[in-house]
Amino acid sequence: MSAPSPVDAVVVGSGPNGLAAAVTLARAGLEVELLESQDSLGGGARTRGLGLAPGIVHDVCSAVHPMALASPFLQAFDLSARGVELLVPEASYAQPLEREPAAIAWRDLHRTADGLGRDGRRWRALLGPLVEDVEAVVDLSLGDRRSVPRGLLRPGPMGTAARLGAALAWQGTPAWNLAWRTERARALISGVAAHAIGTLPSPATAGVALMLATLGHAGGWPVVRGGSQAISDALVADLLAHGGRIRTGVHVTSRAQLPPARALLLDTTAGAAARILGSALPAPLRRALSRVPHGNAAAKVDLVLSGPIPWRDPEVGRAGTQHVGGTRAEMAFAEAEVARGRTPEKPMVLVSDPAAVDAQRERNGLRPVWAYAHVPFDDPGDPTEAVLAQLERFAPGVRDLVVAAHGVSAHRMAGHNPNLVGGDIALGRVSLWGLMARPTASADPFRLGDTGAYLCSSAAPPAPGVHGMNGWHAARRVLRQRFGIRTLPRLGPAS
C-alpha cells in the first residue's frame, strides 16, 4: 500500500494564532488540515456555558479585545463585514480607589485628562503623541521583531519610537513616580501595566501599559457581541470555506501522530513544540525551547450576578474593564509578591462585566462577570474568595448579588487550554528581553530548524493577545520559504 500523499500544511491548535495561520495558508490555495485537542475551537477566544445558570455563557479566557480592534491581520480579515460586532464602551478601563473618586480612562483622551486634575497635562503629554500616531505604535508593538518597524522611520527629531523609548524610561524604571502628582493618575497607568503580570515598574510592563493605554484612547477596548467565540467562529468559517479541514479531540504529543505535510505550524507552547518535534530538532534549539521560562500566572473566576456590580463610584461601571488592585503601591506590592512565588492576600484582579456593554449577555436578570487574579505560576489555590474580597472593597454588597461562582486555579488552567501551563497566559515570561527574543534570539524565531515546522503561537513574536499576528507572521514565512509564494493572499470576505 502506498503512503498517503502529504497535505500542504498541518496546523496544531485552534487558538486565534493557529486559525490566523490556517486561514492565511488556505486563502493562498494550500491544502490545510487543523488539529485541536479540545472538543471546541478557539483556544483563548472561546465562549461557553459553564452550567452556572440557564442561558449564561462565559468567555473562558479572553473577554476584552483592544488588540483585535487594532490588529492589521484582523483589520484585513474585516470582522465587521462578517457580522462580528466589536462593541466599544464609552470608557475603556477604570481604576476604583477606596479614599477618592475612581480614575476613568475614557476613550476621549481630553476627557480623561480633564478628570485627572493636576496630572491632566502630563497624561496628554504622555499619550497624546502616541494616539496621534497609533499606526506606528501598533507596528512597533505587533511587528515580527525582526523587520524594521515603520515607527522607526518616522521623520522629525522625535519620532514615535523615540517617544516610546522616553516613556519607557519614565514609567518602566524607579523614576515612575516622578512628575505625577495624583494617586489617580499613578494608579490608572499602573493598572494597565499590570496586564503583563510582571514586576512594577519594569520596561516590559511599561511597554504593555503604553500600548494598551494608547489603544484605549485611539479606538477603545471593545467586547464582542455575544462573546469572544464570534471571532473564532468567523475564522473557522473562512477556513472551511477555503477548503480547510478540521479535526477536534486530537491531542498531539509527537510528530508521529501527524499526517505527512510539507509544512507544520504549531500553535503551542515552546516546550510542547520541542516535545512534538523531539530529536528532529537540533539539540541546542530543542534545549532552548524546553527552557523558555514560564511567567507569572492568572487564575480565573467566573461569576453569575443578579445585577450590575455595585461600584462605590458608579462611573466605574461605565468602563468595559476594571483594574481592581487599589493604589499604585498596593498593585506593585501584590505583583512583587507574585514574582517571589507568594500568593498575595490582595491580588491584582482584572474584571469585566460584559452585560454593561452587551445587553444580550444578560438572561432572566442574571449576568456573567469575568475576572482574573494574578498569582504565582502553577498556584493550586481557588481564587474565588480573594477575588470577591477585592471586589467587595470597591463595590460593597457585591457578595449579595452572587448567584453562582466558578474558580479555576492557575494549576488547573491548562485543563481547558493546554497552552496555559500553570496559568501562564503569556506562554512565557513577560520581560523586555523575552518580548524581543521570544522564544529564542534567532534571526527567524518562527522557523524551527530545518524540520519544516514553525511556531505560530503567543510563544513567538510579537506578543500575547487576541490579534492573530503571531500566526500571520509565521504563515507569511511558510508561504515564502516552503512554497515560494511571495504575494500574500487577500483576507477580506469578498476575496
Short mmCIF file of C-alpha atoms in Angstrom, two decimals, residues 49 112 126 190 206 235 252 267 283 370 395 401 403 413 429 440 447 469:
data_model
loop_
_atom_site.label_atom_id
_atom_site.label_comp_id
_atom_site.label_asym_id
_atom_site.label_seq_id
_atom_site.Cartn_x
_atom_site.Cartn_y
_atom_site.Cartn_z
CA GLY A 49 -21.84 27.73 29.02
CA THR A 112 -9.66 61.55 30.66
CA LEU A 126 2.46 61.04 27.70
CA SER A 190 -0.28 51.14 36.70
CA ALA A 206 5.54 49.85 30.95
CA LEU A 235 -12.08 32.44 11.31
CA VAL A 252 -0.72 15.82 19.62
CA ASP A 267 0.08 26.95 17.97
CA ALA A 283 19.87 19.75 20.15
CA TRP A 370 -15.30 37.63 34.16
CA ALA A 395 -18.19 47.52 45.33
CA LEU A 401 -25.59 39.55 44.20
CA VAL A 403 -25.83 33.59 42.31
CA MET A 413 -5.91 26.48 33.72
CA ARG A 429 7.86 35.32 31.00
CA THR A 440 14.88 32.46 21.23
CA ARG A 447 11.18 28.62 11.96
CA MET A 469 -0.42 38.46 14.34
#
